[in-house]
Tab-separated table of C-alpha atoms in Angstrom:
chain	number	residue	atom	x	y	z
A	13	UNK	CA	-0.012	-0.284	-0.219
A	14	UNK	CA	1.602	3.379	-0.864
A	15	UNK	CA	0.585	6.470	0.928
A	16	UNK	CA	2.447	9.359	1.245
A	17	UNK	CA	0.741	10.414	4.839
A	18	UNK	CA	0.621	9.209	8.026
A	19	UNK	CA	-3.014	10.060	8.791
A	20	UNK	CA	-4.100	9.326	5.295
A	21	UNK	CA	-2.240	5.926	5.417
A	22	UNK	CA	-4.922	5.194	8.439
A	23	UNK	CA	-8.147	6.721	7.508
A	24	UNK	CA	-7.800	4.863	4.545
A	25	UNK	CA	-6.463	1.487	5.756
A	26	UNK	CA	-8.753	1.624	9.136
A	27	UNK	CA	-12.030	2.593	6.896
A	28	UNK	CA	-12.538	-0.742	4.721
A	29	UNK	CA	-11.941	-3.038	8.415
A	30	UNK	CA	-14.904	-0.405	9.662
A	31	UNK	CA	-17.278	-0.652	7.004
A	32	UNK	CA	-18.074	-4.279	7.632
A	33	UNK	CA	-21.195	3.696	16.158
A	34	UNK	CA	-21.738	3.033	19.325
A	35	UNK	CA	-22.346	-0.025	20.888
A	36	UNK	CA	-26.176	-0.111	21.434
A	37	UNK	CA	-27.702	-3.610	21.876
A	38	UNK	CA	-31.614	-2.782	22.662
A	39	UNK	CA	-33.735	-5.433	21.316
A	40	UNK	CA	-30.992	-8.387	23.526
A	41	UNK	CA	-32.400	-6.422	27.384
A	42	UNK	CA	-35.910	-6.874	26.371
A	43	UNK	CA	-35.275	-11.002	25.810
A	44	UNK	CA	-35.742	-12.221	29.540
A	45	UNK	CA	-36.336	-15.828	28.115
A	46	UNK	CA	-33.060	-15.962	26.506
A	47	UNK	CA	-29.956	-16.709	27.633
A	48	UNK	CA	-28.490	-13.594	25.604
A	49	UNK	CA	-30.052	-11.326	27.405
A	50	UNK	CA	-27.367	-12.166	30.805
A	51	UNK	CA	-25.060	-10.375	27.758
A	52	UNK	CA	-26.930	-7.368	28.679
A	53	UNK	CA	-27.482	-7.821	32.225
A	54	UNK	CA	-25.133	-10.473	34.558
A	55	UNK	CA	-28.586	-10.215	37.277
A	56	UNK	CA	-30.825	-11.779	33.891
A	57	UNK	CA	-30.842	-16.042	34.138
A	58	UNK	CA	-33.310	-18.195	32.477
A	59	UNK	CA	-35.653	-20.220	34.397
A	60	UNK	CA	-34.062	-23.392	33.600
A	61	UNK	CA	-31.605	-25.053	35.461
A	62	UNK	CA	-29.103	-25.762	32.689
A	63	UNK	CA	-28.385	-23.458	29.922
A	64	UNK	CA	-25.821	-24.516	27.394
A	65	UNK	CA	-25.291	-21.684	24.583
A	66	UNK	CA	-23.842	-22.785	21.392
A	67	UNK	CA	-22.188	-20.164	18.423
A	68	UNK	CA	-23.726	-17.327	17.757
A	69	UNK	CA	-23.004	-13.386	16.392
A	70	UNK	CA	-23.835	-10.160	16.957
A	71	UNK	CA	-22.782	-7.207	14.943
A	72	UNK	CA	-23.748	-3.444	15.033
A	73	UNK	CA	-22.842	-1.123	12.510
A	74	UNK	CA	-23.019	2.674	12.338
A	75	UNK	CA	-21.267	5.084	9.319
A	76	UNK	CA	-22.239	8.414	10.799
A	77	UNK	CA	-24.258	11.068	7.640
A	78	UNK	CA	-23.177	8.569	4.786
A	79	UNK	CA	-24.873	5.797	3.042
A	80	UNK	CA	-24.799	4.167	-0.303
A	81	UNK	CA	-26.807	6.250	-2.095
A	82	UNK	CA	-25.285	9.235	-0.919
A	83	UNK	CA	-21.990	8.034	-2.184
A	84	UNK	CA	-22.536	6.387	-5.153
A	85	UNK	CA	-24.719	8.350	-7.471
A	86	UNK	CA	-26.377	7.583	-11.340
A	87	UNK	CA	-24.055	8.677	-14.345
A	88	UNK	CA	-25.952	10.119	-17.652
A	89	UNK	CA	-26.588	6.493	-18.439
A	90	UNK	CA	-27.939	5.569	-15.787
A	91	UNK	CA	-25.042	3.485	-13.944
A	92	UNK	CA	-24.175	3.524	-10.663
A	93	UNK	CA	-20.796	5.635	-10.125
A	94	UNK	CA	-19.210	6.701	-7.126
A	95	UNK	CA	-18.995	10.283	-6.353
A	96	UNK	CA	-16.961	10.956	-3.262
A	97	UNK	CA	-17.777	14.979	-3.367
A	98	UNK	CA	-21.542	14.125	-3.121
A	99	UNK	CA	-20.612	12.054	0.017
A	100	UNK	CA	-18.317	14.843	1.455
A	101	UNK	CA	-21.589	17.713	0.688
A	102	UNK	CA	-23.951	15.598	2.928
A	103	UNK	CA	-21.430	15.650	6.404
A	104	UNK	CA	-20.814	17.126	9.243
A	105	UNK	CA	-17.782	19.028	11.159
A	106	UNK	CA	-17.354	15.510	12.681
A	107	UNK	CA	-18.497	12.548	11.487
A	108	UNK	CA	-17.905	8.589	12.880
A	109	UNK	CA	-17.608	5.093	11.389
A	110	UNK	CA	-18.504	2.269	14.389
A	111	UNK	CA	-18.144	-1.381	13.878
A	112	UNK	CA	-18.721	-3.967	16.409
A	113	UNK	CA	-19.029	-7.231	16.537
A	114	UNK	CA	-18.935	-10.883	18.613
A	115	UNK	CA	-18.602	-14.021	18.181
A	116	UNK	CA	-20.124	-16.271	21.144
A	117	UNK	CA	-18.323	-19.627	21.545
A	118	UNK	CA	-19.725	-21.010	23.640
A	119	UNK	CA	-21.426	-20.712	27.314
A	120	UNK	CA	-22.362	-22.388	30.350
A	121	UNK	CA	-24.703	-21.769	33.140
A	122	UNK	CA	-25.724	-23.707	35.561
A	123	UNK	CA	-28.703	-23.036	38.846
A	124	UNK	CA	-28.048	-24.480	42.232
A	125	UNK	CA	-30.689	-23.126	44.279
A	126	UNK	CA	-30.667	-19.338	44.378
A	127	UNK	CA	-27.616	-19.566	42.721
A	128	UNK	CA	-26.543	-19.243	39.539
A	129	UNK	CA	-22.801	-19.923	37.536
A	130	UNK	CA	-21.801	-19.371	34.241
A	131	UNK	CA	-18.764	-19.619	31.807
A	132	UNK	CA	-18.539	-17.861	28.515
A	133	UNK	CA	-15.775	-17.395	26.018
A	134	UNK	CA	-16.186	-14.485	22.916
A	135	UNK	CA	-14.198	-12.964	19.989
A	136	UNK	CA	-15.074	-9.261	20.288
A	137	UNK	CA	-13.920	-6.939	17.750
A	138	UNK	CA	-14.116	-2.943	18.208
A	139	UNK	CA	-13.612	-0.518	15.027
A	140	UNK	CA	-13.981	3.330	16.555
A	141	UNK	CA	-12.923	6.325	13.513
A	142	UNK	CA	-14.401	9.818	14.408
A	143	UNK	CA	-12.639	12.174	11.573
A	144	UNK	CA	-12.985	15.896	10.550
A	145	UNK	CA	-15.138	16.796	6.991
A	146	UNK	CA	-12.245	18.697	6.093
A	147	UNK	CA	-10.118	15.112	6.331
A	148	UNK	CA	-11.842	13.343	3.336
A	149	UNK	CA	-11.367	17.134	1.955
A	150	UNK	CA	-8.023	17.100	1.971
A	151	UNK	CA	-7.962	13.638	0.626
A	152	UNK	CA	-9.859	13.689	-2.210
A	153	UNK	CA	-10.531	17.704	-2.862
A	154	UNK	CA	-7.251	18.952	-1.904
A	155	UNK	CA	-6.183	21.963	-0.263
A	156	UNK	CA	-7.184	25.272	-2.426
A	157	UNK	CA	-10.176	25.474	-0.870
A	158	UNK	CA	-8.473	26.499	2.327
A	159	UNK	CA	-6.366	29.186	1.248
A	160	UNK	CA	-5.650	31.431	3.720
A	161	UNK	CA	-6.967	29.233	6.685
A	162	UNK	CA	-5.764	26.823	9.559
A	163	UNK	CA	-7.344	23.310	9.243
A	164	UNK	CA	-8.017	20.797	11.855
A	165	UNK	CA	-7.602	17.098	9.974
A	166	UNK	CA	-6.936	14.734	12.566
A	167	UNK	CA	-8.868	11.153	12.816
A	168	UNK	CA	-9.656	9.543	15.950
A	169	UNK	CA	-8.644	5.811	15.987
A	170	UNK	CA	-9.156	2.916	18.067
A	171	UNK	CA	-9.555	-0.310	16.438
A	172	UNK	CA	-9.203	-3.275	18.991
A	173	UNK	CA	-9.656	-6.855	18.236
A	174	UNK	CA	-9.409	-9.304	21.634
A	175	UNK	CA	-10.758	-12.705	23.151
A	176	UNK	CA	-12.897	-12.013	26.617
A	177	UNK	CA	-13.223	-15.567	29.177
A	178	UNK	CA	-16.030	-14.624	31.501
A	179	UNK	CA	-17.277	-15.834	35.141
A	180	UNK	CA	-20.280	-14.976	36.671
A	181	UNK	CA	-22.477	-15.615	39.192
A	182	UNK	CA	-26.235	-14.577	39.980
A	183	UNK	CA	-27.738	-14.524	43.388
A	184	UNK	CA	-31.651	-14.475	44.196
A	185	UNK	CA	-31.012	-12.295	47.508
A	186	UNK	CA	-35.065	-12.238	48.496
A	187	UNK	CA	-38.082	-13.498	45.492
A	188	UNK	CA	-38.014	-9.871	44.747
A	189	UNK	CA	-34.555	-9.382	44.326
A	190	UNK	CA	-31.300	-10.251	42.450
A	191	UNK	CA	-28.028	-9.339	42.067
A	192	UNK	CA	-25.493	-10.530	39.509
A	193	UNK	CA	-21.315	-10.099	38.748
A	194	UNK	CA	-19.040	-11.339	35.943
A	195	UNK	CA	-15.386	-10.944	35.812
A	196	UNK	CA	-13.365	-10.884	32.260
A	197	UNK	CA	-10.126	-12.007	31.559
A	198	UNK	CA	-8.897	-9.879	28.451
A	199	UNK	CA	-6.788	-11.369	25.832
A	200	UNK	CA	-5.712	-8.857	23.235
A	201	UNK	CA	-5.035	-9.583	19.945
A	202	UNK	CA	-4.234	-6.532	18.050
A	203	UNK	CA	-4.473	-2.931	18.054
A	204	UNK	CA	-4.990	0.221	16.361
A	205	UNK	CA	-5.072	3.319	18.674
A	206	UNK	CA	-4.420	7.439	18.305
A	207	UNK	CA	-3.507	8.346	21.475
A	208	UNK	CA	-2.845	11.994	20.691
A	209	UNK	CA	-5.085	14.220	17.885
A	210	UNK	CA	-4.167	17.257	16.496
A	211	UNK	CA	-3.017	18.100	13.091
A	212	UNK	CA	-3.954	21.604	11.612
A	213	UNK	CA	-3.063	22.593	8.210
A	214	UNK	CA	-2.527	26.269	7.039
A	215	UNK	CA	-2.214	26.936	3.444
A	216	UNK	CA	-0.831	30.853	3.156
A	217	UNK	CA	-2.220	32.888	0.666
A	218	UNK	CA	0.552	35.124	0.696
A	219	UNK	CA	3.845	33.979	1.358
A	220	UNK	CA	3.123	30.578	-0.324
A	221	UNK	CA	3.779	28.814	2.526
A	222	UNK	CA	2.126	25.102	3.802
A	223	UNK	CA	2.730	24.603	7.684
A	224	UNK	CA	1.636	21.456	9.625
A	225	UNK	CA	1.123	22.136	13.240
A	226	UNK	CA	1.371	18.654	14.592
A	227	UNK	CA	1.094	16.137	17.837
A	228	UNK	CA	-0.148	12.724	16.769
A	229	UNK	CA	1.014	9.617	18.065
A	230	UNK	CA	-0.952	6.247	16.914
A	231	UNK	CA	0.172	2.799	19.214
A	232	UNK	CA	-0.247	-0.482	17.607
A	233	UNK	CA	0.197	-3.682	18.561
A	234	UNK	CA	0.740	-6.656	16.103
A	235	UNK	CA	-1.577	-4.304	13.823
A	236	UNK	CA	0.892	-1.622	12.205
A	237	UNK	CA	4.486	-1.954	10.271
A	238	UNK	CA	5.861	1.270	9.300
A	239	UNK	CA	9.026	1.271	7.271
A	240	UNK	CA	8.770	5.101	5.802
A	241	UNK	CA	5.791	6.884	3.911
A	242	UNK	CA	5.894	4.680	1.050
A	243	UNK	CA	6.000	1.631	3.120
A	244	UNK	CA	3.490	1.727	5.479
A	245	UNK	CA	1.231	-1.608	6.211
A	246	UNK	CA	-1.520	-2.453	8.492
A	247	UNK	CA	-2.357	-5.955	9.285
A	248	UNK	CA	-5.239	-6.527	10.939
A	249	UNK	CA	-7.564	-9.862	10.151
A	250	UNK	CA	-9.566	-10.963	12.476
A	251	UNK	CA	-9.742	-14.364	10.912
A	252	UNK	CA	-6.345	-14.735	12.884
A	253	UNK	CA	-7.975	-15.318	15.973
A	254	UNK	CA	-6.799	-19.229	16.364
A	255	UNK	CA	-6.439	-21.750	19.392
A	256	UNK	CA	-2.625	-20.765	19.317
A	257	UNK	CA	-3.587	-16.890	20.165
A	258	UNK	CA	-5.665	-17.993	23.152
A	259	UNK	CA	-3.257	-15.912	25.301
A	260	UNK	CA	-0.993	-13.676	24.445
A	261	UNK	CA	1.170	-10.747	26.168
A	262	UNK	CA	-1.553	-8.189	25.554
A	263	UNK	CA	-3.879	-8.561	28.765
A	264	UNK	CA	-6.338	-6.771	30.945
A	265	UNK	CA	-9.437	-7.331	32.679
A	266	UNK	CA	-13.074	-6.252	32.953
A	267	UNK	CA	-16.665	-6.658	34.814
A	268	UNK	CA	-19.763	-6.513	34.485
A	269	UNK	CA	-22.505	-5.634	37.405
A	270	UNK	CA	-26.642	-5.995	37.283
A	271	UNK	CA	-29.580	-6.443	39.743
A	272	UNK	CA	-33.291	-7.248	38.888
A	273	UNK	CA	-35.946	-6.035	40.840
A	274	UNK	CA	-39.413	-8.435	40.630
A	275	UNK	CA	-42.480	-6.260	42.036
A	276	UNK	CA	-45.376	-8.258	41.124
A	277	UNK	CA	-46.422	-7.788	37.431
A	278	UNK	CA	-43.414	-4.598	37.252
A	279	UNK	CA	-39.622	-5.992	36.603
A	280	UNK	CA	-37.271	-2.823	37.371
A	281	UNK	CA	-33.454	-3.723	35.778
A	282	UNK	CA	-30.228	-2.132	36.151
A	283	UNK	CA	-26.295	-2.656	34.559
A	284	UNK	CA	-23.250	-1.443	33.992
A	285	UNK	CA	-20.870	-3.281	31.718
A	286	UNK	CA	-17.167	-3.515	30.511
A	287	UNK	CA	-15.840	-1.567	33.682
A	288	UNK	CA	-12.138	-2.104	32.377
A	289	UNK	CA	-9.415	-2.707	29.526
A	290	UNK	CA	-6.384	-4.227	27.961
A	291	UNK	CA	-3.023	-3.462	28.559
A	292	UNK	CA	-0.542	-4.134	24.879
A	293	UNK	CA	2.896	-4.626	25.932
A	294	UNK	CA	3.600	-7.089	23.271
A	295	UNK	CA	4.737	-6.316	19.429
A	296	UNK	CA	3.855	-2.213	20.391
A	297	UNK	CA	5.195	0.275	17.842
A	298	UNK	CA	4.303	3.936	18.480
A	299	UNK	CA	4.227	6.461	15.657
A	300	UNK	CA	4.047	10.017	16.091
A	301	UNK	CA	4.349	13.806	14.401
A	302	UNK	CA	5.521	16.593	17.069
A	303	UNK	CA	6.404	20.052	15.995
A	304	UNK	CA	5.778	22.354	13.436
A	305	UNK	CA	6.839	21.924	10.191
A	306	UNK	CA	6.700	24.083	7.003
A	307	UNK	CA	7.567	24.384	3.472
A	308	UNK	CA	8.078	27.593	1.334
A	309	UNK	CA	8.518	27.957	-2.665
A	310	UNK	CA	6.572	30.516	-5.270
A	311	UNK	CA	7.018	27.878	-8.120
A	312	UNK	CA	5.568	25.220	-5.994
A	313	UNK	CA	3.044	26.694	-4.527
A	314	UNK	CA	2.007	27.861	-7.108
A	315	UNK	CA	1.732	24.250	-8.820
A	316	UNK	CA	-0.301	23.114	-5.811
A	317	UNK	CA	-2.922	25.943	-6.304
A	318	UNK	CA	-3.280	25.329	-10.212
A	319	UNK	CA	-4.775	21.853	-9.291
A	320	UNK	CA	-6.720	21.876	-6.352
A	321	UNK	CA	-6.687	17.397	-6.221
A	322	UNK	CA	-2.730	17.136	-6.398
A	323	UNK	CA	-2.415	17.141	-2.981
A	324	UNK	CA	-1.384	13.575	-2.701
A	325	UNK	CA	0.899	14.428	-4.906
A	326	UNK	CA	2.371	17.091	-2.986
A	327	UNK	CA	2.878	15.288	-0.321
A	328	UNK	CA	5.748	13.511	-2.808
A	329	UNK	CA	7.598	16.310	-2.257
A	330	UNK	CA	6.973	16.993	0.828
A	331	UNK	CA	7.451	13.984	2.786
A	332	UNK	CA	11.115	14.841	3.333
A	333	UNK	CA	10.225	17.310	5.567
A	334	UNK	CA	8.419	14.915	7.720
A	335	UNK	CA	9.670	12.953	10.278
A	336	UNK	CA	7.876	10.133	12.337
A	337	UNK	CA	9.362	9.239	15.430
A	338	UNK	CA	8.801	5.686	16.108
A	339	UNK	CA	9.385	3.645	19.794
A	340	UNK	CA	7.991	0.827	21.367
A	341	UNK	CA	6.226	2.100	24.385
A	342	UNK	CA	3.369	0.208	25.829
A	343	UNK	CA	-0.102	1.699	25.922
A	344	UNK	CA	-3.630	1.012	27.519
A	345	UNK	CA	-7.208	0.658	25.922
A	346	UNK	CA	-10.137	1.279	27.345
A	347	UNK	CA	-13.183	-0.918	26.488
A	348	UNK	CA	-16.605	1.381	25.901
A	349	UNK	CA	-18.157	1.088	29.011
A	350	UNK	CA	-22.698	0.399	28.505
A	351	UNK	CA	-25.035	1.327	31.290
A	352	UNK	CA	-29.113	-0.427	30.879
A	353	UNK	CA	-31.376	1.289	33.073
A	354	UNK	CA	-34.741	-0.611	32.182
A	355	UNK	CA	-38.499	-1.351	33.371
A	356	UNK	CA	-41.165	-3.971	32.186
A	357	UNK	CA	-45.036	-3.970	32.674
A	358	UNK	CA	-46.738	-7.752	32.017
A	359	UNK	CA	-50.144	-6.546	30.599
A	360	UNK	CA	-51.174	-10.298	29.956
A	361	UNK	CA	-49.683	-13.317	31.075
A	362	UNK	CA	-48.458	-13.749	27.443
A	363	UNK	CA	-47.922	-9.910	26.751
A	364	UNK	CA	-45.441	-7.581	28.269
A	365	UNK	CA	-44.069	-4.079	27.999
A	366	UNK	CA	-41.238	-2.523	28.248
A	367	UNK	CA	-38.912	0.722	28.586
A	368	UNK	CA	-35.165	1.340	28.337
A	369	UNK	CA	-32.475	4.065	28.477
A	370	UNK	CA	-29.122	3.413	27.991
A	371	UNK	CA	-26.172	4.883	27.737
A	372	UNK	CA	-22.282	4.276	26.241
A	373	UNK	CA	-19.181	6.000	27.590
A	374	UNK	CA	-16.033	6.045	25.092
A	375	UNK	CA	-12.943	8.221	24.259
A	376	UNK	CA	-14.072	10.995	26.274
A	377	UNK	CA	-18.260	10.812	24.951
A	378	UNK	CA	-21.600	9.779	25.814
A	379	UNK	CA	-23.819	8.189	23.588
A	380	UNK	CA	-27.402	7.887	25.016
A	381	UNK	CA	-30.052	5.932	23.800
A	382	UNK	CA	-33.343	4.901	24.386
A	383	UNK	CA	-36.451	2.314	23.727
A	384	UNK	CA	-39.805	1.025	23.680
A	385	UNK	CA	-40.554	-2.790	23.417
A	386	UNK	CA	-43.112	-5.114	22.968
A	387	UNK	CA	-42.758	-8.990	23.471
A	388	UNK	CA	-45.870	-11.465	23.157
A	389	UNK	CA	-46.258	-14.908	23.523
A	390	UNK	CA	-48.427	-16.265	20.427
A	391	UNK	CA	-47.799	-19.982	20.249
A	392	UNK	CA	-46.165	-21.920	22.756
A	393	UNK	CA	-43.033	-22.630	21.438
A	394	UNK	CA	-42.983	-18.775	19.654
A	395	UNK	CA	-42.187	-15.481	20.858
A	396	UNK	CA	-42.556	-12.525	18.645
A	397	UNK	CA	-42.000	-8.716	19.757
A	398	UNK	CA	-40.629	-5.436	18.442
A	399	UNK	CA	-38.649	-2.395	19.293
A	400	UNK	CA	-38.818	0.803	18.793
A	401	UNK	CA	-35.574	3.216	19.848
A	402	UNK	CA	-33.892	6.658	19.743
A	403	UNK	CA	-30.425	6.233	18.771
A	404	UNK	CA	-27.587	8.359	16.822
A	405	UNK	CA	-29.410	11.048	16.998
A	406	UNK	CA	-32.200	9.256	14.639
A	407	UNK	CA	-35.687	8.325	15.287
A	408	UNK	CA	-35.966	5.685	12.473
A	409	UNK	CA	-35.270	2.851	14.273
A	410	UNK	CA	-37.976	-0.118	14.377
A	411	UNK	CA	-36.608	-3.812	15.230
A	412	UNK	CA	-37.813	-7.206	14.962
A	413	UNK	CA	-37.242	-10.117	17.388
A	414	UNK	CA	-38.522	-13.502	17.540
A	415	UNK	CA	-37.298	-16.614	19.416
A	416	UNK	CA	-38.487	-20.256	18.532
A	417	UNK	CA	-38.084	-23.254	20.989
A	418	UNK	CA	-38.301	-26.804	20.083
A	419	UNK	CA	-37.299	-29.396	22.813
A	420	UNK	CA	-34.453	-27.707	24.457
A	421	UNK	CA	-33.403	-26.180	21.833
A	422	UNK	CA	-33.998	-22.558	21.339
A	423	UNK	CA	-33.226	-19.852	18.747
A	424	UNK	CA	-32.679	-16.378	19.002
A	425	UNK	CA	-33.397	-13.483	16.361
A	426	UNK	CA	-33.052	-10.156	16.527
A	427	UNK	CA	-32.725	-6.317	14.576
A	428	UNK	CA	-32.795	-2.973	16.221
A	429	UNK	CA	-33.086	-1.676	12.294
A	430	UNK	CA	-35.657	-3.665	10.594
A	431	UNK	CA	-35.971	-1.059	7.553
A	432	UNK	CA	-32.493	-1.419	6.504
A	433	UNK	CA	-33.658	-4.891	5.047
A	434	UNK	CA	-35.580	-3.021	2.595
A	435	UNK	CA	-33.681	0.523	2.114
A	436	UNK	CA	-30.012	-0.625	2.967
A	437	UNK	CA	-29.020	1.954	0.009
A	438	UNK	CA	-30.753	4.367	2.153
A	439	UNK	CA	-29.162	3.578	5.853
A	440	UNK	CA	-26.295	4.050	7.737
A	441	UNK	CA	-27.094	1.617	10.710
A	442	UNK	CA	-27.789	-2.325	10.874
A	443	UNK	CA	-28.106	-4.344	13.349
A	444	UNK	CA	-28.406	-8.240	14.203
A	445	UNK	CA	-27.889	-11.101	16.363
A	446	UNK	CA	-28.397	-14.734	15.970
A	447	UNK	CA	-27.762	-17.457	18.839
A	448	UNK	CA	-28.964	-21.037	19.911
A	449	UNK	CA	-29.392	-22.678	23.291
A	450	UNK	CA	-29.810	-25.387	24.783
A	451	UNK	CA	-32.612	-25.304	27.983
A	452	UNK	CA	-32.717	-28.331	30.020
A	453	UNK	CA	-34.530	-28.800	33.050
A	454	UNK	CA	-37.180	-26.260	33.785
A	455	UNK	CA	-37.473	-24.631	37.526
A	456	UNK	CA	-40.999	-25.255	39.280
A	457	UNK	CA	-41.488	-21.173	39.054
A	458	UNK	CA	-41.352	-21.737	35.021
A	459	UNK	CA	-43.646	-24.627	34.966
A	460	UNK	CA	-46.565	-22.467	37.360
A	461	UNK	CA	-48.971	-20.048	36.071
A	462	UNK	CA	-47.629	-17.047	38.120
A	463	UNK	CA	-45.384	-16.007	35.117
A	464	UNK	CA	-46.088	-15.484	31.708
A	465	UNK	CA	-46.149	-18.760	29.755
A	466	UNK	CA	-42.497	-18.102	27.500
A	467	UNK	CA	-42.501	-21.514	25.983
């Protein structure tokens, strides 16, 4: 890959891997009769003596202010062609891309009277980039539009993959109150992380001078190799997770806490998830730009301004000016911490409605969301539900979920963005969860008529 500026490298290299913000798993929280709900609150536990969670997947994507139809436009012949200028017009001053992928391999849960214990393993991948509109403007349109201005164009990047080994417990303090917790050992597979995020470019209109004021650092663990502007390579492949790399020198810890209160037909729940982070000490590289860099020259500047799209070629001349400092100092990444606060009301024996307030704290920002949900047991073996949510400052999020049970086998499917299925080219978000469980030995409370007949 031949890219001339470190930030252009990262913007273009990370973007393809992320297009595959916030990890707002809303539907799952209301599926209290499934093992997957335990992932949103460790105090939730199905009314069975033993549960086995088979391989499943959760994926959430958010591409802010960009959709397929804004990135590709029809030409005069009716063909779809790339139109980056059109996409840039729809961008805000700052824009974000976020991808979360969890591959759940195996989990176990067992009840011993009022006590429930659990074990689980998950591959987790998180990709995030928050970038100013000026970054794609510079890369695609050049710097002539910014003559006489100083602009900020540094992206904030955080990409990490890791394996999670979790041990959890819940206990029924009384018939009405349940509390739970989960401790997690994290084994890091790879990371690309920007720890300092300042890049300011000024194009002077009188003395034909380019000035870059930089204080930018990228940290990498097993992911990025730099051997000069002409040789920068990324090696971040989620498929590289393997049994041989179950434990690495990049480790961390996190924990979850939750509570569940039952007040007759009303249930309240609260949880906080992923409090912790990963320390990256193995195969670490740091790349930084710091200082003020300048280039002067009338003839050179005139060539820049004559061709506003020549910014990429201009970097060939400028690369000798920019000195990338390299190091191998370990760093730490903090996980996105999520908060759930919910209420569920049983209107009828087979019908519940609920409300949820959600918040995620990540890289100095807070991402709130809220949802209303309804679930109906339409048949003894079939439960269906719907969810309407406000998230990412959008109100067009309508989701569906369903669980199907045959004997001990329970199939779970959920999405918070069903409209994406019907309008994929106009959507900037998608969400899906698929799971498969084996449920054994229903508890006595599950067989009574006091609660909803979920199965």
